[in-house]
mmCIF file of C-alpha atoms in Angstrom:
data_model
loop_
_atom_site.group_PDB
_atom_site.id
_atom_site.type_symbol
_atom_site.label_atom_id
_atom_site.label_comp_id
_atom_site.label_asym_id
_atom_site.label_seq_id
_atom_site.Cartn_x
_atom_site.Cartn_y
_atom_site.Cartn_z
ATOM 1 C CA MET A 6 0.000 0.000 0.000
ATOM 2 C CA ALA A 7 0.949 3.672 0.049
ATOM 3 C CA PRO A 8 1.258 3.883 3.764
ATOM 4 C CA PHE A 9 0.158 6.873 5.786
ATOM 5 C CA TYR A 10 3.145 6.180 8.020
ATOM 6 C CA SER A 11 5.538 6.592 5.099
ATOM 7 C CA VAL A 12 4.068 10.007 4.305
ATOM 8 C CA LEU A 13 5.119 11.150 7.756
ATOM 9 C CA ARG A 14 8.560 9.568 7.332
ATOM 10 C CA SER A 15 9.780 11.621 4.396
ATOM 11 C CA ALA A 16 13.445 10.748 4.812
ATOM 12 C CA SER A 17 12.816 7.057 4.230
ATOM 13 C CA ARG A 18 10.583 7.791 1.268
ATOM 14 C CA ARG A 19 13.362 9.779 -0.321
ATOM 15 C CA ALA A 20 15.556 6.695 -0.033
ATOM 16 C CA SER A 21 12.981 4.388 -1.601
ATOM 17 C CA PRO A 22 13.246 5.676 -5.208
ATOM 18 C CA PHE A 23 17.009 5.163 -5.013
ATOM 19 C CA ALA A 24 16.421 1.572 -3.934
ATOM 20 C CA VAL A 25 14.046 1.028 -6.828
ATOM 21 C CA ARG A 26 16.529 2.478 -9.273
ATOM 22 C CA ALA A 27 19.230 0.201 -7.857
ATOM 23 C CA ILE A 28 17.022 -2.821 -8.387
ATOM 24 C CA ASP A 29 16.134 -1.729 -11.925
ATOM 25 C CA SER A 30 19.802 -1.220 -12.746
ATOM 26 C CA SER A 31 20.687 -4.674 -11.475
ATOM 27 C CA ALA A 32 17.788 -6.193 -13.379
ATOM 28 C CA ALA A 33 19.003 -4.544 -16.584
ATOM 29 C CA SER A 34 22.423 -6.140 -16.169
ATOM 30 C CA TYR A 35 20.805 -9.529 -15.662
ATOM 31 C CA GLY A 36 19.012 -9.161 -18.997
ATOM 32 C CA GLU A 37 22.194 -8.641 -21.093
ATOM 33 C CA THR A 38 22.912 -11.204 -23.810
ATOM 34 C CA VAL A 39 26.267 -12.381 -25.077
ATOM 35 C CA ALA A 40 26.962 -11.712 -28.761
ATOM 36 C CA PRO A 41 27.144 -14.943 -30.791
ATOM 37 C CA ASN A 42 30.544 -16.286 -31.755
ATOM 38 C CA PRO A 43 31.149 -15.429 -35.458
ATOM 39 C CA ILE A 44 33.470 -18.395 -36.029
ATOM 40 C CA ARG A 45 31.679 -20.953 -38.196
ATOM 41 C CA ASN A 46 34.549 -23.118 -39.575
ATOM 42 C CA ARG A 47 33.572 -26.277 -37.711
ATOM 43 C CA LEU A 48 29.920 -26.683 -38.682
ATOM 44 C CA PHE A 49 30.247 -30.343 -39.563
ATOM 45 C CA LEU A 50 31.952 -31.163 -36.284
ATOM 46 C CA ASN A 51 29.283 -29.292 -34.337
ATOM 47 C CA SER A 52 26.552 -31.147 -36.194
ATOM 48 C CA TRP A 53 28.185 -34.453 -35.386
ATOM 49 C CA ARG A 54 28.418 -33.528 -31.714
ATOM 50 C CA ARG A 55 24.699 -32.665 -31.619
ATOM 51 C CA CYS A 56 23.917 -36.125 -32.954
ATOM 52 C CA CYS A 57 26.344 -38.170 -30.887
ATOM 53 C CA SER A 58 26.532 -36.319 -27.592
ATOM 54 C CA PRO A 59 24.212 -34.244 -25.394
ATOM 55 C CA PRO A 60 25.865 -30.803 -25.409
ATOM 56 C CA VAL A 61 22.480 -29.102 -25.600
ATOM 57 C CA GLN A 62 21.425 -30.698 -22.351
ATOM 58 C CA HIS A 63 24.719 -29.718 -20.781
ATOM 59 C CA PHE A 64 24.282 -26.130 -22.019
ATOM 60 C CA SER A 65 20.704 -25.962 -20.692
ATOM 61 C CA THR A 66 21.868 -27.073 -17.274
ATOM 62 C CA ALA A 67 24.482 -24.352 -17.223
ATOM 63 C CA VAL A 68 21.945 -21.712 -18.304
ATOM 64 C CA ALA A 69 19.470 -22.869 -15.675
ATOM 65 C CA ALA A 70 22.134 -22.669 -12.981
ATOM 66 C CA LYS A 71 23.105 -19.194 -14.151
ATOM 67 C CA LYS A 72 19.495 -18.023 -14.127
ATOM 68 C CA LYS A 73 18.988 -19.489 -10.681
ATOM 69 C CA LYS A 74 22.067 -17.656 -9.423
ATOM 70 C CA LYS A 75 20.860 -14.380 -10.914
ATOM 71 C CA GLN A 76 17.373 -14.879 -9.501
ATOM 72 C CA SER A 77 18.812 -15.613 -6.072
ATOM 73 C CA SER A 78 20.967 -12.488 -6.276
ATOM 74 C CA TYR A 79 17.941 -10.404 -7.234
ATOM 75 C CA ASP A 80 15.871 -11.833 -4.381
ATOM 76 C CA ASP A 81 18.683 -11.212 -1.898
ATOM 77 C CA HIS A 82 18.887 -7.597 -3.011
ATOM 78 C CA LEU A 83 15.119 -7.185 -2.630
ATOM 79 C CA ILE A 84 15.195 -8.715 0.857
ATOM 80 C CA ARG A 85 17.997 -6.348 1.876
ATOM 81 C CA ILE A 86 15.860 -3.381 0.815
ATOM 82 C CA ILE A 87 12.850 -4.747 2.733
ATOM 83 C CA ASN A 88 15.021 -5.301 5.836
ATOM 84 C CA SER A 89 16.254 -1.724 5.557
ATOM 85 C CA GLU A 90 12.673 -0.472 5.423
ATOM 86 C CA ILE A 91 11.680 -2.611 8.427
ATOM 87 C CA LYS A 92 14.681 -1.317 10.397
ATOM 88 C CA CYS A 93 13.840 2.279 9.566
ATOM 89 C CA ALA A 94 10.201 1.800 10.567
ATOM 90 C CA ARG A 95 11.120 0.152 13.872
ATOM 91 C CA GLU A 96 13.528 2.964 14.721
ATOM 92 C CA SER A 97 10.926 5.665 14.116
ATOM 93 C CA GLU A 98 9.088 7.428 16.915
ATOM 94 C CA LEU A 99 5.841 5.939 15.640
ATOM 95 C CA HIS A 100 6.917 2.316 16.135
ATOM 96 C CA ASP A 101 4.981 0.450 18.800
ATOM 97 C CA CYS A 102 3.332 3.643 20.035
ATOM 98 C CA ALA A 103 0.123 3.113 21.975
ATOM 99 C CA VAL A 104 -2.743 5.599 21.857
ATOM 100 C CA ASP A 105 -4.932 5.479 24.931
ATOM 101 C CA ILE A 106 -8.659 5.914 24.468
ATOM 102 C CA PRO A 107 -9.678 9.055 26.404
ATOM 103 C CA ASP A 108 -12.090 8.553 29.278
ATOM 104 C CA GLY A 109 -14.454 11.140 27.850
ATOM 105 C CA LEU A 110 -14.608 9.682 24.347
ATOM 106 C CA PRO A 111 -18.280 8.858 23.686
ATOM 107 C CA PHE A 112 -17.481 6.356 20.953
ATOM 108 C CA LYS A 113 -16.613 2.681 21.132
ATOM 109 C CA VAL A 114 -13.612 1.818 18.958
ATOM 110 C CA GLU A 115 -13.889 -1.273 16.753
ATOM 111 C CA ASP A 116 -10.493 -2.274 15.353
ATOM 112 C CA ASN A 117 -9.332 -5.708 14.212
ATOM 113 C CA VAL A 118 -5.663 -6.589 13.678
ATOM 114 C CA GLY A 119 -4.789 -6.939 10.017
ATOM 115 C CA GLU A 120 -7.772 -4.962 8.738
ATOM 116 C CA ARG A 121 -7.566 -1.596 6.997
ATOM 117 C CA PHE A 122 -10.740 -0.189 8.579
ATOM 118 C CA ILE A 123 -11.401 1.468 11.923
ATOM 119 C CA GLU A 124 -14.939 2.182 13.097
ATOM 120 C CA LEU A 125 -16.158 4.386 15.938
ATOM 121 C CA LYS A 126 -19.723 3.833 17.078
ATOM 122 C CA ARG A 127 -22.093 5.281 19.653
ATOM 123 C CA GLY A 128 -25.768 5.677 20.469
ATOM 124 C CA TYR A 129 -27.287 9.148 20.742
ATOM 125 C CA GLN A 130 -30.948 9.480 21.757
ATOM 126 C CA ASN A 131 -32.818 7.601 18.986
ATOM 127 C CA GLU A 132 -29.812 7.533 16.687
ATOM 128 C CA VAL A 133 -26.751 5.414 15.984
ATOM 129 C CA ILE A 134 -23.642 7.375 15.016
ATOM 130 C CA LYS A 135 -20.828 5.665 13.110
ATOM 131 C CA ILE A 136 -17.474 6.936 11.885
ATOM 132 C CA LYS A 137 -15.703 4.665 9.403
ATOM 133 C CA VAL A 138 -12.040 5.164 8.489
ATOM 134 C CA ASP A 139 -10.237 3.527 5.576
ATOM 135 C CA LEU A 140 -6.501 3.697 6.280
ATOM 136 C CA GLN A 141 -5.574 3.261 2.638
ATOM 137 C CA ASN A 142 -7.187 6.611 1.842
ATOM 138 C CA ALA A 143 -5.167 8.487 4.471
ATOM 139 C CA ARG A 144 -2.799 11.100 3.112
ATOM 140 C CA CYS A 145 -1.172 14.481 3.573
ATOM 141 C CA GLU A 146 -2.669 17.460 1.793
ATOM 142 C CA ALA A 147 -2.417 21.225 1.744
ATOM 143 C CA ALA A 148 -4.847 23.106 3.935
ATOM 144 C CA TYR A 149 -5.924 26.715 3.582
ATOM 145 C CA ASP A 150 -6.108 29.666 5.905
ATOM 146 C CA ASP A 151 -8.787 32.356 5.983
ATOM 147 C CA ASN A 152 -7.102 34.202 3.113
ATOM 148 C CA ASP A 153 -7.154 31.147 0.827
ATOM 149 C CA LYS A 154 -3.382 30.792 0.979
ATOM 150 C CA ASP A 155 -1.712 27.401 1.114
ATOM 151 C CA ILE A 156 -0.224 26.427 4.450
ATOM 152 C CA GLU A 157 1.982 23.493 5.383
ATOM 153 C CA PRO A 158 0.566 20.096 4.262
ATOM 154 C CA GLN A 159 -0.810 18.137 7.177
ATOM 155 C CA PRO A 160 -2.087 14.613 7.841
ATOM 156 C CA SER A 161 -5.710 14.049 6.922
ATOM 157 C CA ILE A 162 -8.078 11.098 6.926
ATOM 158 C CA PRO A 163 -11.252 10.851 4.824
ATOM 159 C CA VAL A 164 -14.100 9.369 6.850
ATOM 160 C CA VAL A 165 -17.714 8.412 6.307
ATOM 161 C CA ILE A 166 -20.035 9.525 9.100
ATOM 162 C CA THR A 167 -23.453 7.895 9.314
ATOM 163 C CA VAL A 168 -26.333 9.166 11.441
ATOM 164 C CA LEU A 169 -28.908 6.370 11.475
ATOM 165 C CA LYS A 170 -32.378 7.526 12.579
ATOM 166 C CA HIS A 171 -34.700 4.975 14.210
ATOM 167 C CA ASN A 172 -32.792 2.222 12.326
ATOM 168 C CA VAL A 173 -34.589 3.332 9.169
ATOM 169 C CA SER A 174 -33.328 6.384 7.278
ATOM 170 C CA CYS A 175 -29.955 8.012 7.637
ATOM 171 C CA LEU A 176 -27.742 10.944 6.845
ATOM 172 C CA GLN A 177 -24.335 10.109 5.434
ATOM 173 C CA PHE A 178 -21.557 12.673 5.569
ATOM 174 C CA ASP A 179 -18.336 12.533 3.616
ATOM 175 C CA ALA A 180 -15.821 14.333 5.803
ATOM 176 C CA ILE A 181 -12.135 14.755 6.410
ATOM 177 C CA VAL A 182 -10.358 14.582 9.768
ATOM 178 C CA LEU A 183 -7.611 17.174 10.257
ATOM 179 C CA PRO A 184 -5.369 17.548 13.326
ATOM 180 C CA ASP A 185 -7.779 20.015 14.970
ATOM 181 C CA ARG A 186 -11.202 19.551 13.382
ATOM 182 C CA ILE A 187 -13.571 17.477 11.261
ATOM 183 C CA CYS A 188 -14.700 19.142 8.027
ATOM 184 C CA ILE A 189 -17.802 18.091 6.087
ATOM 185 C CA ARG A 190 -17.326 17.730 2.338
ATOM 186 C CA GLY A 191 -20.514 16.070 1.228
ATOM 187 C CA LEU A 192 -23.972 14.973 2.375
ATOM 188 C CA LYS A 193 -26.235 12.158 1.202
ATOM 189 C CA LEU A 194 -29.776 11.262 2.230
ATOM 190 C CA LYS A 195 -30.339 7.504 2.232
ATOM 191 C CA GLU A 196 -33.426 5.390 2.786
ATOM 192 C CA SER A 197 -31.444 2.979 4.949
ATOM 193 C CA GLU A 198 -27.861 2.426 5.999
ATOM 194 C CA SER A 199 -27.398 -0.516 3.623
ATOM 195 C CA SER A 200 -29.206 1.080 0.715
ATOM 196 C CA GLU A 201 -27.060 1.969 -2.269
ATOM 197 C CA THR A 202 -29.765 4.137 -3.786
ATOM 198 C CA GLN A 203 -30.309 7.716 -2.745
ATOM 199 C CA LEU A 204 -33.581 9.594 -2.660
ATOM 200 C CA ALA A 205 -34.672 10.990 -6.040
ATOM 201 C CA TYR A 206 -33.316 14.504 -5.571
ATOM 202 C CA THR A 207 -29.719 14.484 -4.337
ATOM 203 C CA GLY A 208 -29.506 18.171 -3.520
ATOM 204 C CA PRO A 209 -26.648 20.553 -4.278
ATOM 205 C CA ASP A 210 -22.998 20.061 -3.414
ATOM 206 C CA PHE A 211 -22.365 20.721 0.249
ATOM 207 C CA SER A 212 -20.072 23.638 -0.583
ATOM 208 C CA ASP A 213 -22.933 25.273 -2.506
ATOM 209 C CA LEU A 214 -25.257 25.288 0.505
ATOM 210 C CA ASP A 215 -25.836 28.519 2.360
ATOM 211 C CA GLU A 216 -22.942 29.154 4.735
ATOM 212 C CA SER A 217 -25.266 29.298 7.735
ATOM 213 C CA LEU A 218 -26.646 25.856 6.807
ATOM 214 C CA GLN A 219 -23.121 24.459 6.432
ATOM 215 C CA LYS A 220 -22.235 25.833 9.858
ATOM 216 C CA CYS A 221 -25.361 24.309 11.412
ATOM 217 C CA PHE A 222 -24.434 20.871 10.060
ATOM 218 C CA GLN A 223 -20.970 21.214 11.611
ATOM 219 C CA GLN A 224 -22.618 21.995 14.941
ATOM 220 C CA TYR A 225 -25.056 19.115 14.370
ATOM 221 C CA LEU A 226 -22.121 16.661 14.252
ATOM 222 C CA GLU A 227 -20.269 18.326 17.129
ATOM 223 C CA ALA A 228 -23.352 17.807 19.321
ATOM 224 C CA ARG A 229 -23.062 14.091 18.538
ATOM 225 C CA GLY A 230 -19.445 13.883 19.665
ATOM 226 C CA LEU A 231 -17.513 14.761 16.514
ATOM 227 C CA THR A 232 -15.477 17.460 18.181
ATOM 228 C CA SER A 233 -11.870 18.633 17.842
ATOM 229 C CA SER A 234 -10.808 16.250 20.646
ATOM 230 C CA THR A 235 -12.338 13.332 18.711
ATOM 231 C CA ALA A 236 -10.440 14.479 15.621
ATOM 232 C CA ILE A 237 -7.137 14.554 17.527
ATOM 233 C CA PHE A 238 -7.687 11.067 18.950
ATOM 234 C CA LEU A 239 -8.803 9.588 15.633
ATOM 235 C CA LEU A 240 -5.795 10.966 13.779
ATOM 236 C CA GLU A 241 -3.309 9.704 16.381
ATOM 237 C CA TYR A 242 -4.986 6.308 16.567
ATOM 238 C CA ALA A 243 -5.001 5.933 12.776
ATOM 239 C CA ILE A 244 -1.295 6.809 12.534
ATOM 240 C CA SER A 245 -0.481 4.270 15.255
ATOM 241 C CA LYS A 246 -2.520 1.505 13.604
ATOM 242 C CA GLU A 247 -1.184 2.205 10.124
ATOM 243 C CA THR A 248 2.392 1.985 11.390
ATOM 244 C CA LYS A 249 1.740 -1.421 12.962
ATOM 245 C CA GLU A 250 -0.101 -2.696 9.888
ATOM 246 C CA TYR A 251 2.678 -1.472 7.601
ATOM 247 C CA LEU A 252 5.311 -3.353 9.612
ATOM 248 C CA ARG A 253 3.124 -6.454 9.602
ATOM 249 C CA TRP A 254 2.719 -6.131 5.826
ATOM 250 C CA LEU A 255 6.484 -5.792 5.325
ATOM 251 C CA GLY A 256 7.084 -8.888 7.449
ATOM 252 C CA THR A 257 4.593 -10.916 5.399
ATOM 253 C CA LEU A 258 6.124 -9.639 2.181
ATOM 254 C CA LYS A 259 9.586 -10.721 3.322
ATOM 255 C CA LYS A 260 8.375 -14.221 4.200
ATOM 256 C CA ILE A 261 6.813 -14.661 0.769
ATOM 257 C CA ILE A 262 10.012 -13.572 -1.001
ATOM 258 C CA GLU A 263 12.080 -15.947 1.143
ATOM 259 C CA ILE A 264 9.970 -19.031 0.367
#
C-alpha cells in the first residue's frame, strides 16, 4: 500500500526511489545477452556432436544454474531493501506507540488486527452514530487559511459519518479529519444504511449550501461527539494503527520472497 506512516517519514521515502533504481539497474544487467561467436569453420563437427553427444542438455543445465544464481541475487537484493525499510520503521518514533482511548470519548472503537478499517460507534438518543475510516485513503494534503493561501501540508483522513435515525433512514456525511477539526465535504440522504440508492433529488454540493446551513451541520455533528478532541484522537490512533499494519505487511512480504 501507500502507507500513511511513510508520508510522515519523508526521509525514508526519499531513499525508496534510489532503492528502486538500484534494483532496476541490477535487473538490466541480468538481462544482457552475449553476442554470438562469429566463427563458423567447424559446422560439420558441431553437427556431429549434436547427434552423438548431449551438449544441448549440458548447455541448458548451465543456463538454468546461471538463471537461478541471478534470480537468487535479485531476491537477496530485494530482501535487503525490505530489511532496511523494516529497520527504519522500527527505529521511528511511531513504532509500537500506543494511543490510549480518552475517558471522555463517547465512541466505542472497533479495530481488528490486520484490517484496513477502523470504526467508531455510539448511540445518541434515537440515533446510531458511526465513523468509518479507511486507512488506505489516508494522506497528507495542503490546507488553507482564511485568506485562501496554502499552508503546510498536514495529515488528513477521509471518513464516512453515518447518522442512522430509528434504524430506518440516515444521513451520510463525507468528511475529512484534520489535526484540529472534522470538516464536512458532502452529504447524502439515504433510505437505509445498507441502501445503495439515494432519494430521487440528491440536492446541491455541500459547498454550494448557504454558509449558515453548512455551519449548522458542523454543529449538528459536534453535538453528537464529533469534536476537535475526537479528531485529535482519531488521527493519532489511525497513525499508530497504520504503522503497525505497515510493519506487519512488510514482514509478510519478506516471508513470501524468502519461500
